[in-house]
C-alpha positions in Angstrom: 53.3 23.0 -2.0 54.1 19.3 -2.4 51.3 16.9 -3.2 50.0 14.9 -0.2 51.9 11.7 -1.0 52.4 10.9 2.7 48.6 10.8 3.3 46.3 12.3 5.9 47.9 13.7 9.1 45.3 14.2 11.8 47.8 13.8 14.6 50.4 16.6 14.3 49.7 20.3 14.6 50.0 22.3 11.3 53.4 23.7 12.2 54.8 20.2 12.8 53.6 18.7 9.5 56.1 17.7 6.8 55.9 18.2 3.1 53.5 15.6 1.7 51.1 15.6 4.6 47.4 16.3 3.9 45.3 18.4 6.2 42.1 16.7 4.9 41.3 14.3 2.0 37.9 15.0 0.6 36.8 12.4 -2.0 40.2 10.7 -1.9 40.8 7.1 -0.9 44.3 6.1 0.3 45.4 2.7 -0.9 48.8 1.0 -0.7 49.6 2.0 -4.2 48.7 5.7 -3.7 45.8 8.0 -3.5 42.8 7.7 -5.8 39.8 9.9 -6.4 36.6 8.3 -5.0 34.6 6.8 -7.7 31.1 8.5 -8.3 27.9 7.4 -6.8 24.8 5.3 -7.4 21.2 6.0 -6.6 19.7 3.9 -3.8 16.1 4.8 -4.7 14.3 6.9 -7.3 11.0 8.8 -7.2 11.7 11.4 -4.6 10.6 15.0 -5.1 12.8 17.6 -3.4 16.1 17.2 -1.6 16.5 14.8 1.3 17.0 16.7 4.5 16.8 13.9 7.1 17.5 10.1 7.0 15.8 8.0 9.7 15.6 4.3 10.5 13.6 2.1 12.9 16.1 -0.7 12.4 14.1 -2.4 9.7 13.2 0.4 7.3 14.9 3.5 6.1 13.0 6.8 5.8 14.0 10.0 3.9 12.4 13.3 4.7 12.1 16.1 2.1 10.6 19.5 3.0 7.0 18.2 2.4 7.1 14.3 2.4 8.6 11.4 4.4 9.4 8.5 2.1 10.0 4.9 2.7 13.3 4.5 0.9 14.1 0.9 2.0 13.7 -0.3 -1.6 13.2 1.5 -4.9 11.0 3.2 -5.9 10.5 5.4 -2.9 7.0 5.3 -1.4 5.4 8.4 0.2 4.6 7.5 3.9 3.6 11.0 5.2 2.6 14.0 3.1 1.6 17.6 3.7 4.6 18.5 5.9 6.1 21.9 6.3 9.7 21.0 7.4 12.1 18.3 6.3 14.6 18.7 9.2 13.6 16.1 11.8 15.1 15.1 15.2 14.4 11.4 15.7 15.2 8.4 17.8 14.2 4.7 17.8 12.6 3.8 21.2 12.8 0.1 22.0 10.1 -1.5 24.0 8.5 -5.0 24.4 6.5 -4.6 21.1 9.4 -3.5 19.0 11.2 -0.3 18.1 8.9 2.6 17.2 10.6 5.6 15.6 9.7 8.9 17.3 10.3 12.2 15.4 9.6 15.9 15.7 10.7 19.0 13.9 9.2 22.1 15.7 6.5 22.6 13.1 4.7 19.4 12.2 4.1 18.0 15.6 5.4 14.7 17.0 5.2 11.7 14.6 5.8 8.1 15.3 6.3 5.1 13.1 5.6 1.6 14.2 6.1 -1.4 11.9 5.9 0.9 8.8 2.8 2.8 9.8 3.2 6.5 10.6 0.8 8.4 13.0 0.6 11.7 14.9 1.3 11.5 18.6 -1.1 13.1 21.1 0.7 14.7 24.0 -1.2 16.7 26.5 0.0 19.9 28.3 2.2 21.1 25.5 2.0 22.4 22.0 3.4 19.5 20.0 4.3 21.8 17.1 6.9 23.4 19.3 8.8 20.2 20.2 12.1 20.2 18.4 14.4 17.4 19.7 14.1 13.7 20.6 16.7 11.6 22.5 16.8 8.4 24.5 18.6 7.5 27.7 18.4 4.2 29.4 15.3 3.0 27.6 13.4 6.2 28.1 12.5 8.8 25.5 12.8 12.5 26.0 11.3 15.2 23.8 12.5 18.8 24.2 10.7 22.1 23.5 
């Protein structure tokens, strides 16, 4: 098999590809002088415990959720914003209104949480068990939460 010197071919079917075409290029950057392995990484913040499972933003701040904590990771070091959680996989959406853009999030275990101007709170929704709400989405300025 020839090295992928022709670069990534996402256009042709596999049977039509020529020698030197790449099916995929993981961690490779194509430049005019050839292909180069992507250079390492740098830490954006420090101080997190556990693996990040969700990244969220309200447009001004960045939040990272681990299995038990939501951190403000806008700047280093990370600051714990919400603790005592049971699930780090969150569905979230920013909901824009006249006062700003609150971040709404749910994960099917920890209820519905919202963050407005850096302050997190638990939402009160009547007529439904909020710990069973699993998905948030927006459409034409309205927010929808699915069970």
